Coordinates of C-alpha atoms in Angstrom, one line a residue:
X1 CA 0.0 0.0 0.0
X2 CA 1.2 3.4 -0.7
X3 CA 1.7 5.8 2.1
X4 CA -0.5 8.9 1.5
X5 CA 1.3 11.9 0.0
X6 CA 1.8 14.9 2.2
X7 CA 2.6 18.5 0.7
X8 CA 6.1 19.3 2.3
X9 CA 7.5 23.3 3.0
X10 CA 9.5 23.9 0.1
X11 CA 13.1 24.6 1.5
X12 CA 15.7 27.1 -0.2
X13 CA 19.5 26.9 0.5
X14 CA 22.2 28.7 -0.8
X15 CA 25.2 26.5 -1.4
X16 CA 27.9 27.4 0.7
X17 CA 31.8 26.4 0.7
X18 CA 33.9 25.8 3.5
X19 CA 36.3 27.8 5.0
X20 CA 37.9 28.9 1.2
X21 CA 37.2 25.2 0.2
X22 CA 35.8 26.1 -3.2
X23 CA 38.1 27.9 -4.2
X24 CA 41.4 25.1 -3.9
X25 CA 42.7 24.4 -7.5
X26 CA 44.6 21.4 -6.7
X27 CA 44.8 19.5 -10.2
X28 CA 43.6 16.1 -7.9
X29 CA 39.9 17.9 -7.4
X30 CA 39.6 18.9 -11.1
X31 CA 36.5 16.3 -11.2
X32 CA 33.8 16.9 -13.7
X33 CA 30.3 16.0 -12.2
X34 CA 27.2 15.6 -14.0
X35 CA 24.0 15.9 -11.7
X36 CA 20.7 15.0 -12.5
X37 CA 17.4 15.7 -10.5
X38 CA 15.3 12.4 -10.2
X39 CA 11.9 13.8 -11.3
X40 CA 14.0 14.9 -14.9
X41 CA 13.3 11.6 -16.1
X42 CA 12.5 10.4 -19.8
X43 CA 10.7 7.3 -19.0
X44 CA 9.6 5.7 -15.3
X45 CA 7.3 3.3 -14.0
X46 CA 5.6 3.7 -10.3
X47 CA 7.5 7.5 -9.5
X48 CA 5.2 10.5 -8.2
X49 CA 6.8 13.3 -7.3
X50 CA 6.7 15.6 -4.4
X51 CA 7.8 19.0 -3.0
X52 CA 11.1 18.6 -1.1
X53 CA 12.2 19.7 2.1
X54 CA 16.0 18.8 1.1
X55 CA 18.8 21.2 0.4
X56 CA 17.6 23.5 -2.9
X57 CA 14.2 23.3 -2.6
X58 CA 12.2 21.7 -5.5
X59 CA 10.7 18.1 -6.3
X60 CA 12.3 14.7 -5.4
X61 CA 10.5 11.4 -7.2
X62 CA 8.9 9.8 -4.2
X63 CA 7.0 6.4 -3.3
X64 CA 9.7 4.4 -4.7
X65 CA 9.1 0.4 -4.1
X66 CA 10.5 -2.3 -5.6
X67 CA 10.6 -2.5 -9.1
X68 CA 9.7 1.1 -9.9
X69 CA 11.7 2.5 -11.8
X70 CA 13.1 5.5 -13.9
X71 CA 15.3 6.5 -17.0
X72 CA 17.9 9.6 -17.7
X73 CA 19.1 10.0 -21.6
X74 CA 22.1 11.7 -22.1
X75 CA 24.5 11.0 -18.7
X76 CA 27.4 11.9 -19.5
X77 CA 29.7 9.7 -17.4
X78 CA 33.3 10.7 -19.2
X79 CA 36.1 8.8 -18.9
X80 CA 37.9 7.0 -16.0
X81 CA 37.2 6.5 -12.7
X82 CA 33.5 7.1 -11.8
X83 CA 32.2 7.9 -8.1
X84 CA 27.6 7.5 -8.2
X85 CA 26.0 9.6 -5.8
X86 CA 22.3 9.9 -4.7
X87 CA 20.4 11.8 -2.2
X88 CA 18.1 10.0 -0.7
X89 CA 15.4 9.8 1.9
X90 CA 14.2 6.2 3.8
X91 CA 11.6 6.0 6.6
X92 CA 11.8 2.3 6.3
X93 CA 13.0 -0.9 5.5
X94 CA 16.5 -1.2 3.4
X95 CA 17.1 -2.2 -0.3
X96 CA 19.4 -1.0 -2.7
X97 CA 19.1 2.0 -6.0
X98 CA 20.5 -0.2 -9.1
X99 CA 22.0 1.8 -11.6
X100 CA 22.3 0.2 -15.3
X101 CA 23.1 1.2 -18.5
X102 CA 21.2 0.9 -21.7
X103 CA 18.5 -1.3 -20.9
X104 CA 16.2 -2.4 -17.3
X105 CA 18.5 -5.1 -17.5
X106 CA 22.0 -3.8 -18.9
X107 CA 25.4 -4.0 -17.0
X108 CA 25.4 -3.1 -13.6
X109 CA 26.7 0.5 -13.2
X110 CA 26.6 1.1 -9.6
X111 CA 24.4 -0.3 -6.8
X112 CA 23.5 2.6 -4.2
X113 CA 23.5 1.0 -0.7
X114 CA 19.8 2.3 1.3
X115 CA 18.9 2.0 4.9
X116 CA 16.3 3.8 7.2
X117 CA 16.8 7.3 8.0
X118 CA 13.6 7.8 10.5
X119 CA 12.0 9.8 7.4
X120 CA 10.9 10.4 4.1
X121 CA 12.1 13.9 4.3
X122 CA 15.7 13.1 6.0
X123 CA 18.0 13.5 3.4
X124 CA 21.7 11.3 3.5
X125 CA 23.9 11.0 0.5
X126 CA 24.4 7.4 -0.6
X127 CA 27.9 7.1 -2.7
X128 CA 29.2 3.6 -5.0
X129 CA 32.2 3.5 -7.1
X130 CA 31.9 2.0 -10.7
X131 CA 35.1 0.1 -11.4
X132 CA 34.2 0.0 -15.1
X133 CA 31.1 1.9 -17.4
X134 CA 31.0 2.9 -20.8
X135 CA 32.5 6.4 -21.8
X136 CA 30.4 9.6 -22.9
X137 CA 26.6 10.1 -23.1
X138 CA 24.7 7.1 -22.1
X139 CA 20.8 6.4 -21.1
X140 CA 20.9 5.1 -17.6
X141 CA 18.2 3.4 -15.6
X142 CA 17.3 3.3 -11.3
X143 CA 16.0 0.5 -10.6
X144 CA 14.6 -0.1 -6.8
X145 CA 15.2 -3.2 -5.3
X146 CA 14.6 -4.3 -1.9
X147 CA 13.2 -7.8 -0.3
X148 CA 10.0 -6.5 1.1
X149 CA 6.8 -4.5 0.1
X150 CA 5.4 -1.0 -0.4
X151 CA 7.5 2.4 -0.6
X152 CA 10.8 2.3 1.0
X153 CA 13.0 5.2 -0.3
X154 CA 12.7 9.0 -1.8
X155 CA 15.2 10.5 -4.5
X156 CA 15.9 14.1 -5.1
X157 CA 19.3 13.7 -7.3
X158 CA 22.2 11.6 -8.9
X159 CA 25.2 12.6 -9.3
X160 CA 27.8 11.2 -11.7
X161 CA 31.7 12.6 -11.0
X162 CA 34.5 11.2 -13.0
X163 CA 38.2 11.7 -11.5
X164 CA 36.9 10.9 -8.4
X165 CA 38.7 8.8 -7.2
X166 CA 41.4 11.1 -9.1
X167 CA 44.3 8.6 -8.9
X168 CA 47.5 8.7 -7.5
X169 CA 46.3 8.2 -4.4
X170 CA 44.9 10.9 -4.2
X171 CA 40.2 10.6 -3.7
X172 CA 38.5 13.3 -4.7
X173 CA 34.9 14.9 -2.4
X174 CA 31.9 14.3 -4.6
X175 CA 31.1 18.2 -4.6
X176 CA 27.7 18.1 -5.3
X177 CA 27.3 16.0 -2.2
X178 CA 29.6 17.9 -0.3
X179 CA 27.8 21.1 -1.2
X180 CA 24.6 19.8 -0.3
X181 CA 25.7 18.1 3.2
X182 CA 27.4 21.4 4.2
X183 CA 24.2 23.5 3.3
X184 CA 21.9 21.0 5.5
X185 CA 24.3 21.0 8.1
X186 CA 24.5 24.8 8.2
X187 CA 20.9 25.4 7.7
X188 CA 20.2 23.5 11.7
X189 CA 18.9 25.4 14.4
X190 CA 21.4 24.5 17.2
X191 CA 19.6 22.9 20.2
X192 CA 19.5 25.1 23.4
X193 CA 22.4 24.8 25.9
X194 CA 21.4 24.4 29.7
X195 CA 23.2 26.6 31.6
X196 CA 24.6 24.0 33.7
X197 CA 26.3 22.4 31.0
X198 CA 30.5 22.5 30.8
X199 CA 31.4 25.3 28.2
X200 CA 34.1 22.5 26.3
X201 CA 33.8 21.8 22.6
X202 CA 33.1 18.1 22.4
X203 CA 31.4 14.6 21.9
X204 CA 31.9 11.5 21.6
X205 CA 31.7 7.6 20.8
X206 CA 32.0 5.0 23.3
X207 CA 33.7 1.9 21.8
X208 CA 34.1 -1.6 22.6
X209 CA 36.4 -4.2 20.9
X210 CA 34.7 -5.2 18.1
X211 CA 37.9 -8.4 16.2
X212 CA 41.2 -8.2 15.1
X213 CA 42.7 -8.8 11.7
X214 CA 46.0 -8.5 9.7
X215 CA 44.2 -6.0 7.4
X216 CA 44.1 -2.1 6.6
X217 CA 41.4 -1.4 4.0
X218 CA 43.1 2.2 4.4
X219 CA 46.6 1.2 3.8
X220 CA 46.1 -1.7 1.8
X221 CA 42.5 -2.3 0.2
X222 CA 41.4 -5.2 -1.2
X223 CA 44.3 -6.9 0.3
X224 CA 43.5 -9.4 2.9
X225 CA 46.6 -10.2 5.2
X226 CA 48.6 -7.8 3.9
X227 CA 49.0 -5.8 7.6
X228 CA 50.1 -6.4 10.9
X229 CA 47.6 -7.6 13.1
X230 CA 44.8 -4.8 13.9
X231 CA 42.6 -4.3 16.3
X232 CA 39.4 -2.7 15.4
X233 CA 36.7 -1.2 17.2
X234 CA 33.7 0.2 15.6
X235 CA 32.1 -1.4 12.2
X236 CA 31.8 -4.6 13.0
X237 CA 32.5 -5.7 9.3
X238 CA 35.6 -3.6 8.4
X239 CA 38.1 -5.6 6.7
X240 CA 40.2 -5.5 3.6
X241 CA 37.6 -5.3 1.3
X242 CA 36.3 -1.9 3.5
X243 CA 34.7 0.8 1.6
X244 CA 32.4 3.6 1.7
X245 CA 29.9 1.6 0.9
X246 CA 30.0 -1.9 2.9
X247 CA 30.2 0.9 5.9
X248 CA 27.0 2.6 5.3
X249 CA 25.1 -1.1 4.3
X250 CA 26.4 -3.1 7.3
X251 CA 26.2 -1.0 10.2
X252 CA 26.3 -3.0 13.4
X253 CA 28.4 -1.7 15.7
X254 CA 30.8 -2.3 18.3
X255 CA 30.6 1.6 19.2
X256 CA 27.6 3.8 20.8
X257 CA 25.6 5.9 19.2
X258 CA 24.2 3.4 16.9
X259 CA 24.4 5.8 14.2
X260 CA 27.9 5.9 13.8
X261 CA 29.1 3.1 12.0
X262 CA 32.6 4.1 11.3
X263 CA 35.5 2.4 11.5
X264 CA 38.9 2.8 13.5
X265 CA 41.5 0.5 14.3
X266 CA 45.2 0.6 15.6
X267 CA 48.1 -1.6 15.7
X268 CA 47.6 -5.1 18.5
X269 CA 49.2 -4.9 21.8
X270 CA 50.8 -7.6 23.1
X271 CA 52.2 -8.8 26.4
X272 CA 54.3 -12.2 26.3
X273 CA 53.3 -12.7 23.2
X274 CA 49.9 -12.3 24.3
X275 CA 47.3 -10.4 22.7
X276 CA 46.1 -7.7 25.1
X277 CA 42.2 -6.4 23.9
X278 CA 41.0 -2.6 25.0
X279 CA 39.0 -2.5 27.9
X280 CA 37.6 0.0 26.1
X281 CA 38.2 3.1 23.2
X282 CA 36.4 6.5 23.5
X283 CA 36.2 8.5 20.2
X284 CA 36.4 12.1 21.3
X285 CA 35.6 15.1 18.5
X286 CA 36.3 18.3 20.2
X287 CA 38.2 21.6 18.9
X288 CA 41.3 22.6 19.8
X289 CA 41.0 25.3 17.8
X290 CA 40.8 29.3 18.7
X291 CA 37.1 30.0 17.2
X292 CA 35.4 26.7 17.2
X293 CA 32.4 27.9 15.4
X294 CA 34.2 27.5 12.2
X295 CA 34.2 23.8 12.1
X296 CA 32.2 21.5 10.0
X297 CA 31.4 17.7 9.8
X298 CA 33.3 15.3 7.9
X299 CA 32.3 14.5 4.5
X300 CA 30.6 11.0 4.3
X301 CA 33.7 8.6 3.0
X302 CA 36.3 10.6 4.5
X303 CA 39.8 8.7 6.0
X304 CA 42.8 9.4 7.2
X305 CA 45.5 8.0 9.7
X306 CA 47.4 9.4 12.9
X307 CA 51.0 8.4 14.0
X308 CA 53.5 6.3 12.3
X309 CA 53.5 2.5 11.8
X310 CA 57.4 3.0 10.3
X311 CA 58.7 5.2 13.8
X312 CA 60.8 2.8 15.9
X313 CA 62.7 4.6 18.8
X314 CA 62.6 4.2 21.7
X315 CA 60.4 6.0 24.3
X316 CA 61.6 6.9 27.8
X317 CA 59.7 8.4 30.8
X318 CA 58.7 11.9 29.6
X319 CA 58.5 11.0 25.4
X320 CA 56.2 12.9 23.8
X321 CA 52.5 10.9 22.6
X322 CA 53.9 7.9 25.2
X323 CA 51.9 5.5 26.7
X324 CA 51.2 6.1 29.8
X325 CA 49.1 4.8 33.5
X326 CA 45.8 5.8 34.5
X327 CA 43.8 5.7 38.1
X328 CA 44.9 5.5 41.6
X329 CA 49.0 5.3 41.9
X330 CA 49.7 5.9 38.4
X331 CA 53.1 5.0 36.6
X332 CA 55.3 2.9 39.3
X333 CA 58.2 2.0 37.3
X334 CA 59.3 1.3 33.8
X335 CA 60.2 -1.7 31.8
X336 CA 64.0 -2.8 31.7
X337 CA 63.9 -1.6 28.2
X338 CA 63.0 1.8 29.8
X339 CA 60.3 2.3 26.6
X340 CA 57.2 1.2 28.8
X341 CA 55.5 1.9 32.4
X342 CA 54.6 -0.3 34.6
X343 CA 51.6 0.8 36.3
X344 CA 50.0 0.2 39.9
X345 CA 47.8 -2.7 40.7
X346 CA 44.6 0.3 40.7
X347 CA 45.7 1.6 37.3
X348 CA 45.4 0.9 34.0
X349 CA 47.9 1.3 30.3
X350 CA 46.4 3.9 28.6
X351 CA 47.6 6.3 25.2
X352 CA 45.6 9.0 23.6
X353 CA 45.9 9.4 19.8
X354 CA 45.1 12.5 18.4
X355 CA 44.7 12.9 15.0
X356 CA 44.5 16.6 12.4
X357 CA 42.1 18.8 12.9
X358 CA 42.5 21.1 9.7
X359 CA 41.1 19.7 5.7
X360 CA 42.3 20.9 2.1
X361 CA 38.3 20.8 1.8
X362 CA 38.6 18.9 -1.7
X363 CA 39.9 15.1 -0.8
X364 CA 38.7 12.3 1.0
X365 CA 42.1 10.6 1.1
X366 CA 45.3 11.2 -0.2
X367 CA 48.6 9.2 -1.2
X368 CA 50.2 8.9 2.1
X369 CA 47.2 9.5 3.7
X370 CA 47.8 12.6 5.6
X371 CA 48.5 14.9 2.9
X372 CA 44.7 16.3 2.6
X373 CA 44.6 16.9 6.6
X374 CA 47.0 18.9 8.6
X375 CA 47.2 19.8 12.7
X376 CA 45.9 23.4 13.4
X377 CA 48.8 26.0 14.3
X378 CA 48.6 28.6 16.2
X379 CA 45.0 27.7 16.8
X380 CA 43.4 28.2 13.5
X381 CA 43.2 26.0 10.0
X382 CA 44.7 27.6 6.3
X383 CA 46.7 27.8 3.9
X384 CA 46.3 24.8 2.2
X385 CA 44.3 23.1 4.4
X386 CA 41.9 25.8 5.1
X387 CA 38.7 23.6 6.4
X388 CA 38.2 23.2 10.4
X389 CA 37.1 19.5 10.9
X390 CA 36.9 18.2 14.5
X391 CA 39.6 16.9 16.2
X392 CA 39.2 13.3 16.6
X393 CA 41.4 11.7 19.9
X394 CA 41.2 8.0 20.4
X395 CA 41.4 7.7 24.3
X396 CA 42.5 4.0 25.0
X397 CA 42.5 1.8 27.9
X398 CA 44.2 -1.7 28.4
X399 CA 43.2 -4.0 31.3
X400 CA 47.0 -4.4 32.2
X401 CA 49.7 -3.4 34.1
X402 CA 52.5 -4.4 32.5
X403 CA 56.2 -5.6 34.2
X404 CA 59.9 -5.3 33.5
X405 CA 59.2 -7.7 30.2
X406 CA 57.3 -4.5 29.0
X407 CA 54.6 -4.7 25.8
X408 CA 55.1 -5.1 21.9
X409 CA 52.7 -3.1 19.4
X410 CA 52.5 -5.7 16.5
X411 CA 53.9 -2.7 14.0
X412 CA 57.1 -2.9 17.0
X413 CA 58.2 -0.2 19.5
X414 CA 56.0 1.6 21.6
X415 CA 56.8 4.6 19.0
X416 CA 54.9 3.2 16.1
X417 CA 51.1 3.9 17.6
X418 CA 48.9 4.8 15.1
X419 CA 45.5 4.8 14.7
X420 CA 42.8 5.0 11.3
X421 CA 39.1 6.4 11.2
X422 CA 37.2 5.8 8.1
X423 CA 33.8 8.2 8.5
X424 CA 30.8 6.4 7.8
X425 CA 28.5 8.8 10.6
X426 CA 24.9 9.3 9.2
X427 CA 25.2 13.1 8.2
X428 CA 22.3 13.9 10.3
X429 CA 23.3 12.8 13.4
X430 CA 26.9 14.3 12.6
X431 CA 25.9 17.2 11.9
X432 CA 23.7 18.2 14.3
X433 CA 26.3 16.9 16.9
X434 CA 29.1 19.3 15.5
X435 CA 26.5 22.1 15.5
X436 CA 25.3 21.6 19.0
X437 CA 28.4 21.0 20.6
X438 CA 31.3 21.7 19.2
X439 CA 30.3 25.2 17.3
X440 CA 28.5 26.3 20.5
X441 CA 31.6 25.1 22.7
X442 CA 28.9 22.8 25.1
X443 CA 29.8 19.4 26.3
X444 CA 28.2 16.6 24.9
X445 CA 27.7 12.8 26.1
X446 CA 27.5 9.9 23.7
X447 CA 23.7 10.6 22.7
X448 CA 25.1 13.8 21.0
X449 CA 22.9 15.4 24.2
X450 CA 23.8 18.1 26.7

């Protein structure tokens, strides 16, 4: 049965760009996107359309089930690499937006991942990658698919960017999804702050261990065993084969809120040989920046890694980013190696991880995978990396001691800590969480509440 239509409030935005972003002319983010509304079609079979309370303002095709429908002549999809985009709105259920070329029933294109947003009106960005398509003008079809019946998603757009990802290591934003996830995000009325709350920038996630394996779909995707042993915490499907997409379609968790299903994982600890587990991992996005009101959420896809797996020196008692003892007593001696404490029988290993803070605005990734993100200086983002994101800490906490043998990261010395954090937050709840608490400087707990 189909749900009966309601007239929305026609929303208009204007398009902003972040902190200068726009304006970046690195040859990587040359992409050329072709975007198409959803109610433009030539053909379709079971689309209405609707006013739209997304981004823009106008019509998205609506009461979409599976089966329906709808055809685009003339997409031009150039040449080379080829990152799909669609906005899209689900209030239930979960399926998938099949794009093909040519025919109902031509080659696959791309196969746009949906899940329940609590909404026909909530509007996410839902992002594949075609590995191959044909070049130039071509008549695509978007097909619906999903296992149950009735209506389960809304479309206001497609979007179709070739050169992202750009090569070279370096992965291109999707700009017309960047553009329209910044204008929602800055178009939020920011929730009321109690007076009793703490004025700190801040939220967080609260993470268990979620498994461990020799993979890095950063460092090495699509290579299973490639790695040193990880531990991850977060996505409770992040492997090799980790992208974008497998993030946003299987998003249990090993982290609260539910509606982050990123992934982050570091190098394993071990003690004799042993592997030693966090007790726990909290995911802190704060500010440390001079005017926190400048920052802005992550862009849906976005990576990048902290520390270095290749640093092996050693780290004595007062090191800088060391690991170090937390609770009663503290640090009460050091391994004979001198590069580890040994903490008290009420204390626990600990190490913070604290990753940049400041974006070029125009990549998701980059070669070495810090190029596109910097640390803030003297308390404010530019230059080339002009973009205030917020500063993401991994606070982590072993349930061990340690002893004169001391502990072994499996990348080696206590010096090669490093973390990764591949963004798959629902935009929504991101967004809302930067606005409320880290742009109005009010602390937040792991329900993004004051």
């Amino acid at each position: 049965m189909r749900r009966p239509q309601v007239l929305l409030r026609t929303l208009t935005a204007v398009v902003l760009a972040a902190g200068g972003a726009a304006a970046l002319t690195h040859p990587a983010a040359q992409a050329a996107t072709a975007v198409v509304q959803a109610e433009s079609y030539a053909a379709q079979s079971g689309v209405q359309v609707e006013a739209t309370a997304d981004t823009g303002g106008g019509q998205n095709a609506a009461y979409l089930a599976s089966g329906d429908w709808m055809r685009f002549d003339g997409v031009d999809l150039g040449t080379g690499p080829l990152t799909v985009s669609a906005r899209v709105a689900s209030a239930v259920g979960s399926g998938t937006v099949e794009l093909r070329t040519g025919s109902l029933t031509g080659p696959l294109l791309a196969s746009l991942p949906i899940t329940t947003n609590a909404g026909w009106q909530n509007w996410v960005t839902a992002t594949a990658t075609a590995a191959t398509h044909p070049p130039g003008a071509q008549t695509v079809f978007a097909v619906m698919r999903n296992t149950t019946a009735g209506d389960f998603v809304n479309i206001n757009w497609f979007s179709f960017a070739t050169g992202a990802p750009s090569g070279n290591g370096w992965v291109g934003i999707d700009q017309a999804a960047w553009n329209a996830q910044l204008t929602a995000f800055r178009a939020m009325t920011p929730a009321p702050v109690p007076g009793h709350v703490v004025r700190v920038p801040e939220f967080n996630a609260t993470c268990a261990y979620s498994h461990s394996r020799p993979d890095d779909p950063i460092v090495f995707p699509g290579l299973p065993g490639a790695s040193h042993m990880h531990t991850f915490v977060g996505n409770r499907g992040a492997d090799a084969s980790t992208t974008t997409q497998s993030l946003l379609a299987d998003t249990a968790t090993s982290c609260a809120p539910a509606a982050n299903p990123s992934a982050y994982w570091i190098p394993t600890l071990y003690e004799r040989d042993k592997a030693i587990e966090p007790k726990d991992v909290i995911v802190h996005y704060g500010s440390r920046l001079a005017d926190a009101t400048k920052t802005v959420p992550f862009p849906t896809g976005f990576r990048m890694i902290a520390g270095s797996a290749t640093s092996q020196v050693p780290t004595p008692k007062g090191s800088v980013n060391q690991f170090y003892c937390a609770g009663p007593g503290g640090e009460i001696g050091r391994s004979a190696d001198g590069n580890w404490p040994v903490c008290a029988p009420t204390a626990n290993l600990m190490f913070q991880l604290v990753f940049p803070d400041c974006w070029d605005g125009a990549h998701l990734d980059s070669p070495n995978h810090k190029s596109h993100v910097a640390y803030a200086h003297t308390g404010a983002c530019g230059g080339d990396h002009p973009v205030a994101i917020p500063s993401v800490s991994f606070v982590i906490s072993y349930p061990t001691r340690g002893s004169a043998d001391g502990f072994r990261l499996a990348s080696g010395m206590a010096s090669s800590m490093h973390g990764d954090f591949f963004n798959a937050w629902n935009e929504n709840a991101l967004g809302h969480r930067v606005r409320d608490c880290i742009v109005q400087s009010a602390k937040c707990n792991t329900a993004g509440t004051f």
